[in-house]
């Protein structure tokens, strides 16, 4: 039996009587990925097409999943970069100039410049790095915004740039049903849960 093991595979002889559960048949592959991306941006579910949300003079933040997804790393071109390029084309057509790209790395390590380039692609990297393409910093309290408290008195803080943007476009890598949506913003752009006063009190 061929089994997944970490990021690789191995052949293993299973004991007699073992029950093997197979996944459902894969969905058919997308023949034209760029056309599918374009179609999704122009005909999204439950929201206006992206061009209708873009207004000259607005502040736009494009946020994307960090290097922790997928494993192993995606071959070039990374689908996140393909989505971001098409978003930027629509943004340019609508005259939006205040744009920043943020890797939603939560409390993961920061992505290296090479990793950022791998995800967003060479052209976007050259145009935005380092001033307008960066990692989120969950410990930089000057660049976090406190949004309030949850029902159990937990602080809710997220990236200041994202919170103050007129529009936030989040580019997800969805592997399971729990990925994506508001959860990605609440986790990927959150603080470390330690306010400035708490951090000072904990310092030696």
PDB file of C-alpha atoms in Angstrom:
ATOM      1  CA  UNK A   1       0.000   0.000   0.000  1.00  0.00           C
ATOM      2  CA  UNK A   2       1.386   3.412  -0.932  1.00  0.00           C
ATOM      3  CA  UNK A   3       0.860   5.859   1.958  1.00  0.00           C
ATOM      4  CA  UNK A   4       1.596   9.532   2.519  1.00  0.00           C
ATOM      5  CA  UNK A   5       4.401  10.162   5.003  1.00  0.00           C
ATOM      6  CA  UNK A   6       5.102  13.814   5.828  1.00  0.00           C
ATOM      7  CA  UNK A   7       5.837  15.496   2.501  1.00  0.00           C
ATOM      8  CA  UNK A   8       6.671  12.198   0.804  1.00  0.00           C
ATOM      9  CA  UNK A   9       5.238   8.709   0.283  1.00  0.00           C
ATOM     10  CA  UNK A  10       6.193   5.211   1.352  1.00  0.00           C
ATOM     11  CA  UNK A  11       5.190   1.641   0.498  1.00  0.00           C
ATOM     12  CA  UNK A  12       3.895  -0.268   3.522  1.00  0.00           C
ATOM     13  CA  UNK A  13       2.610  -3.823   3.936  1.00  0.00           C
ATOM     14  CA  UNK A  14      -0.583  -3.627   6.013  1.00  0.00           C
ATOM     15  CA  UNK A  15      -1.634  -6.485   8.297  1.00  0.00           C
ATOM     16  CA  UNK A  16      -4.424  -8.813   7.123  1.00  0.00           C
ATOM     17  CA  UNK A  17      -7.873  -7.410   7.859  1.00  0.00           C
ATOM     18  CA  UNK A  18      -6.817  -3.755   7.607  1.00  0.00           C
ATOM     19  CA  UNK A  19      -9.599  -1.474   6.387  1.00  0.00           C
ATOM     20  CA  UNK A  20      -8.593   1.154   3.835  1.00  0.00           C
ATOM     21  CA  UNK A  21     -10.819   4.217   3.380  1.00  0.00           C
ATOM     22  CA  UNK A  22     -10.308   5.948   0.044  1.00  0.00           C
ATOM     23  CA  UNK A  23     -11.132   9.617  -0.634  1.00  0.00           C
ATOM     24  CA  UNK A  24     -13.795  10.545  -3.187  1.00  0.00           C
ATOM     25  CA  UNK A  25     -12.792  10.877  -6.819  1.00  0.00           C
ATOM     26  CA  UNK A  26     -10.958  14.124  -7.534  1.00  0.00           C
ATOM     27  CA  UNK A  27     -12.765  16.950  -9.301  1.00  0.00           C
ATOM     28  CA  UNK A  28     -11.747  17.453 -12.922  1.00  0.00           C
ATOM     29  CA  UNK A  29      -8.776  19.736 -13.386  1.00  0.00           C
ATOM     30  CA  UNK A  30      -9.161  23.351 -14.518  1.00  0.00           C
ATOM     31  CA  UNK A  31      -7.867  23.625 -18.062  1.00  0.00           C
ATOM     32  CA  UNK A  32      -7.424  27.423 -18.122  1.00  0.00           C
ATOM     33  CA  UNK A  33      -6.515  28.634 -14.618  1.00  0.00           C
ATOM     34  CA  UNK A  34      -6.167  32.305 -15.574  1.00  0.00           C
ATOM     35  CA  UNK A  35      -9.608  32.338 -17.221  1.00  0.00           C
ATOM     36  CA  UNK A  36     -11.120  30.702 -14.129  1.00  0.00           C
ATOM     37  CA  UNK A  37      -9.529  33.355 -11.889  1.00  0.00           C
ATOM     38  CA  UNK A  38     -10.855  36.129 -14.114  1.00  0.00           C
ATOM     39  CA  UNK A  39     -14.326  34.610 -14.093  1.00  0.00           C
ATOM     40  CA  UNK A  40     -14.297  34.374 -10.290  1.00  0.00           C
ATOM     41  CA  UNK A  41     -13.268  38.015  -9.901  1.00  0.00           C
ATOM     42  CA  UNK A  42     -15.939  39.220 -12.320  1.00  0.00           C
ATOM     43  CA  UNK A  43     -18.706  36.836 -11.188  1.00  0.00           C
ATOM     44  CA  UNK A  44     -18.172  36.152  -7.451  1.00  0.00           C
ATOM     45  CA  UNK A  45     -20.711  34.475  -5.182  1.00  0.00           C
ATOM     46  CA  UNK A  46     -22.732  36.747  -2.910  1.00  0.00           C
ATOM     47  CA  UNK A  47     -20.879  40.001  -3.604  1.00  0.00           C
ATOM     48  CA  UNK A  48     -20.462  42.565  -6.358  1.00  0.00           C
ATOM     49  CA  UNK A  49     -17.812  41.997  -9.052  1.00  0.00           C
ATOM     50  CA  UNK A  50     -14.413  43.284  -7.963  1.00  0.00           C
ATOM     51  CA  UNK A  51     -14.343  46.226 -10.436  1.00  0.00           C
ATOM     52  CA  UNK A  52     -17.546  47.591  -8.880  1.00  0.00           C
ATOM     53  CA  UNK A  53     -15.864  47.696  -5.457  1.00  0.00           C
ATOM     54  CA  UNK A  54     -12.872  49.700  -6.685  1.00  0.00           C
ATOM     55  CA  UNK A  55     -12.943  53.510  -6.427  1.00  0.00           C
ATOM     56  CA  UNK A  56     -10.118  55.917  -7.299  1.00  0.00           C
ATOM     57  CA  UNK A  57      -8.488  57.313  -4.158  1.00  0.00           C
ATOM     58  CA  UNK A  58      -9.431  54.325  -1.991  1.00  0.00           C
ATOM     59  CA  UNK A  59      -7.012  52.421   0.237  1.00  0.00           C
ATOM     60  CA  UNK A  60      -6.681  48.769  -0.841  1.00  0.00           C
ATOM     61  CA  UNK A  61      -4.889  45.955   0.975  1.00  0.00           C
ATOM     62  CA  UNK A  62      -4.251  42.595  -0.680  1.00  0.00           C
ATOM     63  CA  UNK A  63      -3.567  39.893   1.905  1.00  0.00           C
ATOM     64  CA  UNK A  64      -2.404  36.360   1.132  1.00  0.00           C
ATOM     65  CA  UNK A  65      -1.729  33.098   2.969  1.00  0.00           C
ATOM     66  CA  UNK A  66       1.868  32.666   4.068  1.00  0.00           C
ATOM     67  CA  UNK A  67       4.484  29.985   3.425  1.00  0.00           C
ATOM     68  CA  UNK A  68       2.767  27.487   5.755  1.00  0.00           C
ATOM     69  CA  UNK A  69       0.335  26.647   2.916  1.00  0.00           C
ATOM     70  CA  UNK A  70       0.467  24.479   0.936  1.00  0.00           C
ATOM     71  CA  UNK A  71       2.887  21.724   1.920  1.00  0.00           C
ATOM     72  CA  UNK A  72       4.970  20.911  -0.028  1.00  0.00           C
ATOM     73  CA  UNK A  73       5.420  24.353  -1.589  1.00  0.00           C
ATOM     74  CA  UNK A  74       3.507  25.072  -4.771  1.00  0.00           C
ATOM     75  CA  UNK A  75       5.409  24.970  -8.056  1.00  0.00           C
ATOM     76  CA  UNK A  76       5.804  28.239  -9.931  1.00  0.00           C
ATOM     77  CA  UNK A  77       3.682  30.062 -10.814  1.00  0.00           C
ATOM     78  CA  UNK A  78       2.013  30.049  -7.395  1.00  0.00           C
ATOM     79  CA  UNK A  79      -1.757  30.413  -7.770  1.00  0.00           C
ATOM     80  CA  UNK A  80      -1.718  33.256  -5.225  1.00  0.00           C
ATOM     81  CA  UNK A  81       0.537  35.231  -7.528  1.00  0.00           C
ATOM     82  CA  UNK A  82      -1.728  34.522 -10.485  1.00  0.00           C
ATOM     83  CA  UNK A  83      -4.744  35.821  -8.546  1.00  0.00           C
ATOM     84  CA  UNK A  84      -2.853  38.882  -7.269  1.00  0.00           C
ATOM     85  CA  UNK A  85      -1.695  39.817 -10.794  1.00  0.00           C
ATOM     86  CA  UNK A  86      -5.264  39.782 -12.094  1.00  0.00           C
ATOM     87  CA  UNK A  87      -6.511  41.766  -9.100  1.00  0.00           C
ATOM     88  CA  UNK A  88      -3.803  44.373  -9.750  1.00  0.00           C
ATOM     89  CA  UNK A  89      -4.782  44.592 -13.432  1.00  0.00           C
ATOM     90  CA  UNK A  90      -8.373  45.402 -12.468  1.00  0.00           C
ATOM     91  CA  UNK A  91      -7.150  47.815  -9.801  1.00  0.00           C
ATOM     92  CA  UNK A  92      -4.998  49.696 -12.330  1.00  0.00           C
ATOM     93  CA  UNK A  93      -7.939  49.966 -14.733  1.00  0.00           C
ATOM     94  CA  UNK A  94     -10.004  51.606 -11.977  1.00  0.00           C
ATOM     95  CA  UNK A  95      -7.281  54.094 -11.020  1.00  0.00           C
ATOM     96  CA  UNK A  96      -6.580  52.807  -7.488  1.00  0.00           C
ATOM     97  CA  UNK A  97      -3.033  53.686  -6.412  1.00  0.00           C
ATOM     98  CA  UNK A  98      -2.859  53.220  -2.613  1.00  0.00           C
ATOM     99  CA  UNK A  99      -2.128  49.488  -2.539  1.00  0.00           C
ATOM    100  CA  UNK A 100      -0.240  47.304  -0.079  1.00  0.00           C
ATOM    101  CA  UNK A 101       0.357  43.551  -0.039  1.00  0.00           C
ATOM    102  CA  UNK A 102       0.597  41.731   3.293  1.00  0.00           C
ATOM    103  CA  UNK A 103       1.560  38.129   4.048  1.00  0.00           C
ATOM    104  CA  UNK A 104      -0.855  36.906   6.726  1.00  0.00           C
ATOM    105  CA  UNK A 105       1.725  34.945   8.696  1.00  0.00           C
ATOM    106  CA  UNK A 106       0.053  35.298  12.129  1.00  0.00           C
ATOM    107  CA  UNK A 107       2.626  34.021  14.654  1.00  0.00           C
ATOM    108  CA  UNK A 108       4.498  31.965  12.059  1.00  0.00           C
ATOM    109  CA  UNK A 109       8.019  33.021  11.128  1.00  0.00           C
ATOM    110  CA  UNK A 110       8.296  35.830   8.638  1.00  0.00           C
ATOM    111  CA  UNK A 111       8.627  34.898   4.989  1.00  0.00           C
ATOM    112  CA  UNK A 112      11.999  35.607   3.403  1.00  0.00           C
ATOM    113  CA  UNK A 113      12.236  37.905   0.363  1.00  0.00           C
ATOM    114  CA  UNK A 114      12.791  34.814  -1.821  1.00  0.00           C
ATOM    115  CA  UNK A 115       9.635  33.180  -0.433  1.00  0.00           C
ATOM    116  CA  UNK A 116       7.609  36.344  -0.970  1.00  0.00           C
ATOM    117  CA  UNK A 117       8.857  36.492  -4.560  1.00  0.00           C
ATOM    118  CA  UNK A 118       7.936  32.836  -5.086  1.00  0.00           C
ATOM    119  CA  UNK A 119       4.345  33.496  -3.955  1.00  0.00           C
ATOM    120  CA  UNK A 120       3.590  36.833  -5.645  1.00  0.00           C
ATOM    121  CA  UNK A 121       5.798  36.413  -8.704  1.00  0.00           C
ATOM    122  CA  UNK A 122       8.745  38.367 -10.050  1.00  0.00           C
ATOM    123  CA  UNK A 123       6.808  41.295 -11.538  1.00  0.00           C
ATOM    124  CA  UNK A 124       4.711  42.025  -8.437  1.00  0.00           C
ATOM    125  CA  UNK A 125       7.719  41.540  -6.163  1.00  0.00           C
ATOM    126  CA  UNK A 126       9.789  44.101  -8.094  1.00  0.00           C
ATOM    127  CA  UNK A 127       6.938  46.628  -8.065  1.00  0.00           C
ATOM    128  CA  UNK A 128       6.017  46.416  -4.377  1.00  0.00           C
ATOM    129  CA  UNK A 129       8.891  45.051  -2.262  1.00  0.00           C
ATOM    130  CA  UNK A 130       9.930  46.145   0.340  1.00  0.00           C
ATOM    131  CA  UNK A 131       7.826  49.243   1.058  1.00  0.00           C
ATOM    132  CA  UNK A 132       4.428  47.943  -0.061  1.00  0.00           C
ATOM    133  CA  UNK A 133       4.949  44.169   0.222  1.00  0.00           C
ATOM    134  CA  UNK A 134       5.667  42.914   3.714  1.00  0.00           C
ATOM    135  CA  UNK A 135       4.968  40.376   6.416  1.00  0.00           C
ATOM    136  CA  UNK A 136       2.361  41.002   9.071  1.00  0.00           C
ATOM    137  CA  UNK A 137       3.989  41.528  12.481  1.00  0.00           C
ATOM    138  CA  UNK A 138       1.815  40.246  15.336  1.00  0.00           C
ATOM    139  CA  UNK A 139       4.132  41.861  17.898  1.00  0.00           C
ATOM    140  CA  UNK A 140       4.304  45.368  16.416  1.00  0.00           C
ATOM    141  CA  UNK A 141       1.617  47.069  18.480  1.00  0.00           C
ATOM    142  CA  UNK A 142       2.096  50.396  16.705  1.00  0.00           C
ATOM    143  CA  UNK A 143       0.784  48.694  13.572  1.00  0.00           C
ATOM    144  CA  UNK A 144      -2.169  46.903  15.189  1.00  0.00           C
ATOM    145  CA  UNK A 145      -5.707  48.147  15.731  1.00  0.00           C
ATOM    146  CA  UNK A 146      -7.855  47.120  18.698  1.00  0.00           C
ATOM    147  CA  UNK A 147     -11.340  46.328  17.406  1.00  0.00           C
ATOM    148  CA  UNK A 148     -12.994  45.433  20.706  1.00  0.00           C
ATOM    149  CA  UNK A 149     -13.710  42.412  22.878  1.00  0.00           C
ATOM    150  CA  UNK A 150     -15.286  39.043  22.181  1.00  0.00           C
ATOM    151  CA  UNK A 151     -18.204  37.749  24.235  1.00  0.00           C
ATOM    152  CA  UNK A 152     -15.704  36.186  26.645  1.00  0.00           C
ATOM    153  CA  UNK A 153     -13.660  39.379  27.060  1.00  0.00           C
ATOM    154  CA  UNK A 154     -10.862  38.456  24.666  1.00  0.00           C
ATOM    155  CA  UNK A 155      -9.115  41.331  22.906  1.00  0.00           C
ATOM    156  CA  UNK A 156      -9.520  41.471  19.138  1.00  0.00           C
ATOM    157  CA  UNK A 157      -6.578  43.146  17.416  1.00  0.00           C
ATOM    158  CA  UNK A 158      -5.619  42.973  13.755  1.00  0.00           C
ATOM    159  CA  UNK A 159      -3.193  44.590  11.361  1.00  0.00           C
ATOM    160  CA  UNK A 160      -3.750  48.363  11.321  1.00  0.00           C
ATOM    161  CA  UNK A 161      -3.322  48.754   7.570  1.00  0.00           C
ATOM    162  CA  UNK A 162      -5.902  46.057   6.899  1.00  0.00           C
ATOM    163  CA  UNK A 163      -8.347  47.486   9.454  1.00  0.00           C
ATOM    164  CA  UNK A 164      -8.096  50.998   8.003  1.00  0.00           C
ATOM    165  CA  UNK A 165      -8.402  49.926   4.363  1.00  0.00           C
ATOM    166  CA  UNK A 166     -11.481  50.716   2.310  1.00  0.00           C
ATOM    167  CA  UNK A 167     -11.283  47.244   0.784  1.00  0.00           C
ATOM    168  CA  UNK A 168      -9.463  44.082   1.826  1.00  0.00           C
ATOM    169  CA  UNK A 169      -8.872  41.368  -0.774  1.00  0.00           C
ATOM    170  CA  UNK A 170      -7.776  38.088   0.815  1.00  0.00           C
ATOM    171  CA  UNK A 171      -6.118  35.459  -1.412  1.00  0.00           C
ATOM    172  CA  UNK A 172      -6.527  32.054   0.222  1.00  0.00           C
ATOM    173  CA  UNK A 173      -5.072  28.608  -0.348  1.00  0.00           C
ATOM    174  CA  UNK A 174      -8.054  26.464   0.638  1.00  0.00           C
ATOM    175  CA  UNK A 175      -7.308  22.829   1.450  1.00  0.00           C
ATOM    176  CA  UNK A 176     -10.201  21.974   3.779  1.00  0.00           C
ATOM    177  CA  UNK A 177     -13.584  23.437   4.665  1.00  0.00           C
ATOM    178  CA  UNK A 178     -12.154  25.257   7.704  1.00  0.00           C
ATOM    179  CA  UNK A 179      -9.801  27.356   5.560  1.00  0.00           C
ATOM    180  CA  UNK A 180     -10.610  30.780   4.215  1.00  0.00           C
ATOM    181  CA  UNK A 181     -13.136  33.515   4.835  1.00  0.00           C
ATOM    182  CA  UNK A 182     -13.252  35.732   7.946  1.00  0.00           C
ATOM    183  CA  UNK A 183     -11.311  33.100   9.900  1.00  0.00           C
ATOM    184  CA  UNK A 184      -8.211  33.785   7.814  1.00  0.00           C
ATOM    185  CA  UNK A 185      -8.315  37.508   8.642  1.00  0.00           C
ATOM    186  CA  UNK A 186      -8.957  36.922  12.343  1.00  0.00           C
ATOM    187  CA  UNK A 187      -6.024  34.503  12.591  1.00  0.00           C
ATOM    188  CA  UNK A 188      -3.530  35.555   9.928  1.00  0.00           C
ATOM    189  CA  UNK A 189      -3.630  39.278  10.759  1.00  0.00           C
ATOM    190  CA  UNK A 190      -4.104  38.996  14.525  1.00  0.00           C
ATOM    191  CA  UNK A 191      -1.869  40.158  17.365  1.00  0.00           C
ATOM    192  CA  UNK A 192       0.134  37.950  19.697  1.00  0.00           C
ATOM    193  CA  UNK A 193      -2.534  38.485  22.365  1.00  0.00           C
ATOM    194  CA  UNK A 194      -0.174  40.454  24.586  1.00  0.00           C
ATOM    195  CA  UNK A 195      -0.858  44.183  24.811  1.00  0.00           C
ATOM    196  CA  UNK A 196       1.957  46.747  25.154  1.00  0.00           C
ATOM    197  CA  UNK A 197       1.368  47.100  28.902  1.00  0.00           C
ATOM    198  CA  UNK A 198       1.399  43.322  29.393  1.00  0.00           C
ATOM    199  CA  UNK A 199       4.549  42.997  27.316  1.00  0.00           C
ATOM    200  CA  UNK A 200       6.286  45.622  29.419  1.00  0.00           C
ATOM    201  CA  UNK A 201       5.238  43.959  32.651  1.00  0.00           C
ATOM    202  CA  UNK A 202       6.583  40.635  31.405  1.00  0.00           C
ATOM    203  CA  UNK A 203       9.964  42.075  30.481  1.00  0.00           C
ATOM    204  CA  UNK A 204      12.882  41.358  32.856  1.00  0.00           C
TER     205      UNK A 204
END
